[in-house]
Amino acid sequence: MPLLERTIKMVVTTILAILIAESLQLTYAISAGIIALLSLHDTRKTSLKVARERLFAFFLAFCIAFFSFTVFGFSMLAFTVYLSFSIPILYLLKLESGLVPITVLVTHLLVFKSLNFQILSNEFLLFIIGTSTALLGNAYMKTPKKEIQQYHVIIEKELKDLLFQLESSLLTHFDNRLYHSLEQLEDLLGEALVLVYRDSHNQVFQQTNYHVHYFEMRRHQLRIVDKMVKSCKKITERNRQSILLAHFIHETAEQLSETNSALTLREDISLLLETYRQGELPKTRLEFENRSQIFQILQDLEQFILEKIEFYKEYKEYY
């Protein structure tokens, strides 16, 4: 979220909570604004989760506070007892997100020096107003559809270029720029996944994991390509098998597309594997080592294609 948009949301939500609390003539109305500010998060799911946790924490903490102030009076000793019990209990129950804002409300009891219904209701309403206003503020979350689609296009292009580089390395000599391309694409996929996971956590009622699974699939493919690059580096001479493999990698790159099922590639690679198996046996140790690396690349390429086929089968109705 851009800084300006985040700032506006935080200011509006905080002021709105304070104004609502003041309109209800609640004491310490500004506390509602502070709670609202502390309850704003990056995603709707996180906001709902924290709101639920803080509601449980509120009742638990106020029960501890009620006991402490009833037994020890409205004193620093009572507040110390409250903290001594509430801190470990809330942490053990994983409700620590509510510790600070709720403790602020508990301090009001020290000032009021009373536990009557009106005062307890005042604190509860401050909590509800602050939390609800934050949830309302988080209801607006801009969907980054354009940015996600841009990542689809860029990553697909970069992956194609990477395969073309690998093809060239199999035809001529190993290109060390492959390592830079791998790192660059890994960074792009990391950025894309951060974006789509955040967007996924903003979809509370209607959720699709298509984009998450798509970029995860591309990341798995990239790791397979990384293995292929390492095998390619070990090939010391080019021959008929490496040329055939290079041509097939070229074909794979040409067909690389979000909407392509890759089923025809699966059939073609099965034929190529069979051709390799029926070929002449290597005559020298060097030829054997090169052949084994080529065969390994081919097997990895088959797995690369299978990744896309499985993804397509799961989401073919999406296209």
PDB file of C-alpha atoms in Angstrom, residues 157-171 178 246 249-254:
ATOM      1  CA  LYS A 157       9.153 -13.596 -20.779  1.00  0.00           C
ATOM      2  CA  GLU A 158      12.141 -14.007 -18.433  1.00  0.00           C
ATOM      3  CA  LEU A 159      11.575 -17.760 -18.180  1.00  0.00           C
ATOM      4  CA  LYS A 160      11.423 -18.015 -21.971  1.00  0.00           C
ATOM      5  CA  ASP A 161      14.666 -16.063 -22.298  1.00  0.00           C
ATOM      6  CA  LEU A 162      16.270 -18.338 -19.716  1.00  0.00           C
ATOM      7  CA  LEU A 163      15.342 -21.423 -21.750  1.00  0.00           C
ATOM      8  CA  PHE A 164      16.676 -19.800 -24.916  1.00  0.00           C
ATOM      9  CA  GLN A 165      19.966 -19.135 -23.118  1.00  0.00           C
ATOM     10  CA  LEU A 166      20.080 -22.775 -22.051  1.00  0.00           C
ATOM     11  CA  GLU A 167      19.435 -23.823 -25.653  1.00  0.00           C
ATOM     12  CA  SER A 168      22.343 -21.673 -26.812  1.00  0.00           C
ATOM     13  CA  SER A 169      24.613 -23.182 -24.157  1.00  0.00           C
ATOM     14  CA  LEU A 170      23.819 -26.680 -25.420  1.00  0.00           C
ATOM     15  CA  LEU A 171      24.518 -25.708 -29.035  1.00  0.00           C
ATOM     16  CA  LEU A 178      22.571 -18.053 -17.005  1.00  0.00           C
ATOM     17  CA  ALA A 246      18.604 -27.915 -27.529  1.00  0.00           C
ATOM     18  CA  ILE A 249      14.208 -26.797 -25.238  1.00  0.00           C
ATOM     19  CA  HIS A 250      13.675 -24.155 -27.937  1.00  0.00           C
ATOM     20  CA  GLU A 251      10.268 -25.655 -28.723  1.00  0.00           C
ATOM     21  CA  THR A 252       9.411 -25.707 -25.017  1.00  0.00           C
ATOM     22  CA  ALA A 253      10.315 -22.025 -24.714  1.00  0.00           C
ATOM     23  CA  GLU A 254       8.242 -21.148 -27.789  1.00  0.00           C
TER      24      GLU A 254
END
